[in-house]
Amino acid sequence: MTRFRFDLAEWFTDNADQVRQDLVSYFGVKAAFTGRWFEEFAAIGDPHRFEASDLLAVEALSVTVPPDAAAALLITDSERFNSLLREIPRDQNLWEVRRLDVNVGSPAEELHRALRTLRGIDWVVAGKLVAAKRPKLLPILDNEVNTFLQPPRELFWVTMHDELADTQRRQAIAEACLAAPPHVSLLRRMDVALWRAAKRLPRDKV
């Protein structure tokens, strides 16, 4: 079992009040965070193929897909990516799938790697693209959260799987993350809470 640099369930429990405030301010009607539209944009398209709405979804999370990369993803080389996407479980939560489904060598990891071959698509953008297609299965990781959690290299999904596969630990985290709209996955609630915590800390304290 892999672990983050601190106990995740304990952190969410100890910071439950701040997590609630962060989720309310992030997803609120008058919130300034464009990321609150991620779920709505991601839900528009066909779950088995990348579409323009997915580019809007990741743009809501403050990253962009360059036009040439978008053309390859949506038009000229779309089957390369969509064929891998179709191999990834669609309606299951991360903790409901096998560990192999999110480990190195899985179709999800292969898709993430394939996306990174497109010019202008780094590991952060690739991760947000696959999360747009499988929001209940594949958690988002950006530079801030990566520095905050310090997951084992290339094993973030597996580490999160190990964390959430434990029912008691998952319930403790979920209880701290109740203050979000019902359609927002637990993974996204966690991502928002961790991202906002990471953004508040001075770099030398992370």
mmCIF file of C-alpha atoms in Angstrom:
data_model
loop_
_atom_site.group_PDB
_atom_site.id
_atom_site.type_symbol
_atom_site.label_atom_id
_atom_site.label_comp_id
_atom_site.label_asym_id
_atom_site.label_seq_id
_atom_site.Cartn_x
_atom_site.Cartn_y
_atom_site.Cartn_z
ATOM 1 C CA MET A 1 0.000 0.000 0.000
ATOM 2 C CA THR A 2 1.349 3.400 -0.988
ATOM 3 C CA ARG A 3 0.901 6.523 1.112
ATOM 4 C CA PHE A 4 1.057 10.286 0.882
ATOM 5 C CA ARG A 5 3.405 12.351 3.032
ATOM 6 C CA PHE A 6 0.707 12.722 5.700
ATOM 7 C CA ASP A 7 -2.362 10.753 6.784
ATOM 8 C CA LEU A 8 -5.094 11.884 4.403
ATOM 9 C CA ALA A 9 -8.133 10.801 6.426
ATOM 10 C CA GLU A 10 -6.684 12.430 9.525
ATOM 11 C CA TRP A 11 -5.986 15.649 7.626
ATOM 12 C CA PHE A 12 -9.560 15.910 6.327
ATOM 13 C CA THR A 13 -10.977 15.200 9.780
ATOM 14 C CA ASP A 14 -8.725 17.744 11.499
ATOM 15 C CA ASN A 15 -9.450 20.393 8.844
ATOM 16 C CA ALA A 16 -13.162 19.666 8.353
ATOM 17 C CA ASP A 17 -14.303 23.230 9.117
ATOM 18 C CA GLN A 18 -11.848 24.766 6.665
ATOM 19 C CA VAL A 19 -12.706 22.156 4.034
ATOM 20 C CA ARG A 20 -16.387 23.021 4.376
ATOM 21 C CA GLN A 21 -15.671 26.729 3.963
ATOM 22 C CA ASP A 22 -13.448 26.093 0.951
ATOM 23 C CA LEU A 23 -16.014 23.923 -0.805
ATOM 24 C CA VAL A 24 -18.825 26.396 -0.184
ATOM 25 C CA SER A 25 -16.789 29.314 -1.518
ATOM 26 C CA TYR A 26 -15.516 27.319 -4.519
ATOM 27 C CA PHE A 27 -18.845 25.914 -5.711
ATOM 28 C CA GLY A 28 -21.097 28.735 -4.549
ATOM 29 C CA VAL A 29 -23.402 30.577 -6.945
ATOM 30 C CA LYS A 30 -21.356 33.771 -6.677
ATOM 31 C CA ALA A 31 -17.972 32.023 -6.543
ATOM 32 C CA ALA A 32 -15.111 33.521 -8.511
ATOM 33 C CA PHE A 33 -13.617 30.117 -9.319
ATOM 34 C CA THR A 34 -14.215 29.031 -12.912
ATOM 35 C CA GLY A 35 -13.469 25.466 -11.865
ATOM 36 C CA ARG A 36 -17.020 25.224 -10.541
ATOM 37 C CA TRP A 37 -18.083 24.682 -14.169
ATOM 38 C CA PHE A 38 -15.758 21.716 -14.728
ATOM 39 C CA GLU A 39 -18.383 19.080 -13.985
ATOM 40 C CA GLU A 40 -21.049 20.730 -16.148
ATOM 41 C CA PHE A 41 -18.781 21.051 -19.179
ATOM 42 C CA ALA A 42 -17.400 17.526 -18.761
ATOM 43 C CA ALA A 43 -20.903 16.030 -18.582
ATOM 44 C CA ILE A 44 -21.948 17.438 -21.963
ATOM 45 C CA GLY A 45 -19.983 15.122 -24.214
ATOM 46 C CA ASP A 46 -20.000 11.445 -25.132
ATOM 47 C CA PRO A 47 -18.205 9.557 -22.323
ATOM 48 C CA HIS A 48 -16.477 7.330 -24.873
ATOM 49 C CA ARG A 49 -14.853 10.023 -26.982
ATOM 50 C CA PHE A 50 -13.103 13.338 -26.491
ATOM 51 C CA GLU A 51 -15.155 16.325 -27.594
ATOM 52 C CA ALA A 52 -14.873 20.102 -27.586
ATOM 53 C CA SER A 53 -16.758 20.291 -24.289
ATOM 54 C CA ASP A 54 -13.846 18.489 -22.633
ATOM 55 C CA LEU A 55 -11.531 21.283 -23.730
ATOM 56 C CA LEU A 56 -13.898 23.755 -22.073
ATOM 57 C CA ALA A 57 -13.862 21.624 -18.935
ATOM 58 C CA VAL A 58 -10.085 21.715 -18.570
ATOM 59 C CA GLU A 59 -9.994 25.402 -19.487
ATOM 60 C CA ALA A 60 -12.259 25.975 -16.491
ATOM 61 C CA LEU A 61 -9.388 24.519 -14.452
ATOM 62 C CA SER A 62 -6.972 27.146 -15.772
ATOM 63 C CA VAL A 63 -5.173 25.104 -18.422
ATOM 64 C CA THR A 64 -5.528 25.127 -22.201
ATOM 65 C CA VAL A 65 -5.163 22.622 -25.017
ATOM 66 C CA PRO A 66 -3.297 24.215 -27.954
ATOM 67 C CA PRO A 67 -5.184 24.196 -31.300
ATOM 68 C CA ASP A 68 -2.900 21.643 -32.983
ATOM 69 C CA ALA A 69 -3.203 19.278 -30.035
ATOM 70 C CA ALA A 70 -6.964 19.799 -29.993
ATOM 71 C CA ALA A 71 -7.164 18.973 -33.700
ATOM 72 C CA ALA A 72 -5.249 15.733 -33.171
ATOM 73 C CA LEU A 73 -7.407 14.806 -30.179
ATOM 74 C CA LEU A 74 -10.741 15.612 -31.804
ATOM 75 C CA ILE A 75 -10.179 15.161 -35.539
ATOM 76 C CA THR A 76 -7.025 13.799 -37.126
ATOM 77 C CA ASP A 77 -5.949 11.206 -34.546
ATOM 78 C CA SER A 78 -9.094 10.875 -32.459
ATOM 79 C CA GLU A 79 -9.444 7.093 -32.679
ATOM 80 C CA ARG A 80 -6.022 6.608 -31.129
ATOM 81 C CA PHE A 81 -7.216 8.317 -27.961
ATOM 82 C CA ASN A 82 -10.840 7.238 -28.014
ATOM 83 C CA SER A 83 -9.946 3.563 -28.318
ATOM 84 C CA LEU A 84 -7.968 3.783 -25.091
ATOM 85 C CA LEU A 85 -10.733 5.787 -23.443
ATOM 86 C CA ARG A 86 -13.262 3.060 -24.203
ATOM 87 C CA GLU A 87 -11.144 0.559 -22.260
ATOM 88 C CA ILE A 88 -11.361 2.578 -19.047
ATOM 89 C CA PRO A 89 -14.242 1.797 -16.638
ATOM 90 C CA ARG A 90 -16.932 4.446 -16.974
ATOM 91 C CA ASP A 91 -19.434 4.413 -14.114
ATOM 92 C CA GLN A 92 -17.364 3.091 -11.232
ATOM 93 C CA ASN A 93 -15.780 5.027 -8.414
ATOM 94 C CA LEU A 94 -12.043 4.782 -7.899
ATOM 95 C CA TRP A 95 -12.415 2.541 -4.855
ATOM 96 C CA GLU A 96 -14.730 0.148 -6.724
ATOM 97 C CA VAL A 97 -12.255 -0.863 -9.424
ATOM 98 C CA ARG A 98 -9.254 -3.139 -9.269
ATOM 99 C CA ARG A 99 -5.953 -1.591 -8.329
ATOM 100 C CA LEU A 100 -4.693 -2.736 -11.735
ATOM 101 C CA ASP A 101 -7.212 -0.470 -13.451
ATOM 102 C CA VAL A 102 -5.363 2.651 -12.305
ATOM 103 C CA ASN A 103 -1.816 1.348 -12.027
ATOM 104 C CA VAL A 104 1.117 1.740 -14.370
ATOM 105 C CA GLY A 105 0.356 -0.149 -17.586
ATOM 106 C CA SER A 106 -3.422 0.228 -17.330
ATOM 107 C CA PRO A 107 -5.426 1.718 -20.233
ATOM 108 C CA ALA A 108 -5.897 4.836 -18.096
ATOM 109 C CA GLU A 109 -2.150 5.247 -17.668
ATOM 110 C CA GLU A 110 -1.576 4.495 -21.350
ATOM 111 C CA LEU A 111 -4.082 7.180 -22.311
ATOM 112 C CA HIS A 112 -2.418 9.675 -20.000
ATOM 113 C CA ARG A 113 0.939 8.861 -21.590
ATOM 114 C CA ALA A 114 -0.491 9.088 -25.126
ATOM 115 C CA LEU A 115 -1.976 12.515 -24.432
ATOM 116 C CA ARG A 116 1.434 13.744 -23.314
ATOM 117 C CA THR A 117 2.820 13.026 -26.788
ATOM 118 C CA LEU A 118 0.749 15.933 -28.104
ATOM 119 C CA ARG A 119 2.665 19.196 -28.278
ATOM 120 C CA GLY A 120 1.666 21.497 -25.469
ATOM 121 C CA ILE A 121 0.090 18.750 -23.336
ATOM 122 C CA ASP A 122 2.025 18.144 -20.132
ATOM 123 C CA TRP A 123 1.185 15.724 -17.330
ATOM 124 C CA VAL A 124 -1.114 18.236 -15.617
ATOM 125 C CA VAL A 125 -3.227 18.937 -18.719
ATOM 126 C CA ALA A 126 -3.319 15.237 -19.601
ATOM 127 C CA GLY A 127 -4.526 14.425 -16.106
ATOM 128 C CA LYS A 128 -7.310 16.989 -16.279
ATOM 129 C CA LEU A 129 -8.422 15.674 -19.664
ATOM 130 C CA VAL A 130 -8.756 12.091 -18.456
ATOM 131 C CA ALA A 131 -10.474 13.301 -15.290
ATOM 132 C CA ALA A 132 -13.010 15.130 -17.441
ATOM 133 C CA LYS A 133 -13.947 11.822 -19.052
ATOM 134 C CA ARG A 134 -13.818 9.708 -15.864
ATOM 135 C CA PRO A 135 -14.478 12.121 -12.963
ATOM 136 C CA LYS A 136 -15.452 9.426 -10.466
ATOM 137 C CA LEU A 137 -12.466 7.248 -11.307
ATOM 138 C CA LEU A 138 -9.412 9.407 -12.021
ATOM 139 C CA PRO A 139 -8.418 12.114 -9.533
ATOM 140 C CA ILE A 140 -6.844 15.360 -10.670
ATOM 141 C CA LEU A 141 -3.269 16.213 -9.756
ATOM 142 C CA ASP A 142 -1.602 19.556 -10.431
ATOM 143 C CA ASN A 143 1.690 21.040 -9.322
ATOM 144 C CA GLU A 144 0.320 22.519 -6.088
ATOM 145 C CA VAL A 145 -1.391 19.348 -4.886
ATOM 146 C CA ASN A 146 1.536 17.228 -6.024
ATOM 147 C CA THR A 147 3.897 19.266 -3.844
ATOM 148 C CA PHE A 148 1.413 19.234 -0.964
ATOM 149 C CA LEU A 149 0.742 15.466 -0.982
ATOM 150 C CA GLN A 150 4.051 14.222 -2.393
ATOM 151 C CA PRO A 151 2.652 10.947 -3.791
ATOM 152 C CA PRO A 152 5.096 8.296 -4.997
ATOM 153 C CA ARG A 153 6.244 9.186 -8.496
ATOM 154 C CA GLU A 154 3.717 8.154 -11.181
ATOM 155 C CA LEU A 155 1.614 6.366 -8.528
ATOM 156 C CA PHE A 156 -0.867 9.082 -7.552
ATOM 157 C CA TRP A 157 -3.944 7.231 -8.787
ATOM 158 C CA VAL A 158 -2.896 4.004 -7.073
ATOM 159 C CA THR A 159 -2.086 5.825 -3.849
ATOM 160 C CA MET A 160 -5.491 7.479 -3.859
ATOM 161 C CA HIS A 161 -7.074 4.101 -4.616
ATOM 162 C CA ASP A 162 -5.347 2.589 -1.592
ATOM 163 C CA GLU A 163 -6.582 5.448 0.568
ATOM 164 C CA LEU A 164 -10.215 5.270 -0.522
ATOM 165 C CA ALA A 165 -10.482 1.488 -0.678
ATOM 166 C CA ASP A 166 -10.503 1.537 3.125
ATOM 167 C CA THR A 167 -14.176 2.112 3.997
ATOM 168 C CA GLN A 168 -13.590 3.853 7.314
ATOM 169 C CA ARG A 169 -10.985 6.199 5.879
ATOM 170 C CA ARG A 170 -13.172 6.980 2.875
ATOM 171 C CA GLN A 171 -16.171 7.746 5.084
ATOM 172 C CA ALA A 172 -14.114 10.079 7.251
ATOM 173 C CA ILE A 173 -12.977 12.001 4.173
ATOM 174 C CA ALA A 174 -16.477 12.044 2.674
ATOM 175 C CA GLU A 175 -17.975 13.436 5.883
ATOM 176 C CA ALA A 176 -15.546 16.338 5.774
ATOM 177 C CA CYS A 177 -16.449 17.013 2.131
ATOM 178 C CA LEU A 178 -20.236 17.184 2.351
ATOM 179 C CA ALA A 179 -20.470 20.895 1.518
ATOM 180 C CA ALA A 180 -20.462 20.576 -2.269
ATOM 181 C CA PRO A 181 -23.210 20.120 -4.880
ATOM 182 C CA PRO A 182 -24.471 16.519 -5.120
ATOM 183 C CA HIS A 183 -23.190 16.015 -8.673
ATOM 184 C CA VAL A 184 -19.581 16.715 -7.669
ATOM 185 C CA SER A 185 -17.590 13.518 -7.174
ATOM 186 C CA LEU A 186 -15.722 12.784 -3.965
ATOM 187 C CA LEU A 187 -12.474 12.958 -5.925
ATOM 188 C CA ARG A 188 -13.193 16.519 -7.038
ATOM 189 C CA ARG A 189 -14.240 17.568 -3.547
ATOM 190 C CA MET A 190 -10.926 16.262 -2.263
ATOM 191 C CA ASP A 191 -9.028 17.944 -5.070
ATOM 192 C CA VAL A 192 -10.585 21.329 -4.372
ATOM 193 C CA ALA A 193 -9.945 21.075 -0.625
ATOM 194 C CA LEU A 194 -6.326 20.015 -1.070
ATOM 195 C CA TRP A 195 -5.673 22.579 -3.803
ATOM 196 C CA ARG A 196 -6.983 25.436 -1.719
ATOM 197 C CA ALA A 197 -4.974 24.291 1.292
ATOM 198 C CA ALA A 198 -1.833 24.060 -0.829
ATOM 199 C CA LYS A 199 -2.388 27.531 -2.294
ATOM 200 C CA ARG A 200 -2.594 29.049 1.184
ATOM 201 C CA LEU A 201 0.759 27.724 2.335
ATOM 202 C CA PRO A 202 4.058 29.528 1.697
ATOM 203 C CA ARG A 203 6.231 27.479 -0.629
ATOM 204 C CA ASP A 204 8.758 26.776 2.124
ATOM 205 C CA LYS A 205 6.000 25.313 4.311
ATOM 206 C CA VAL A 206 4.632 22.853 1.743
#
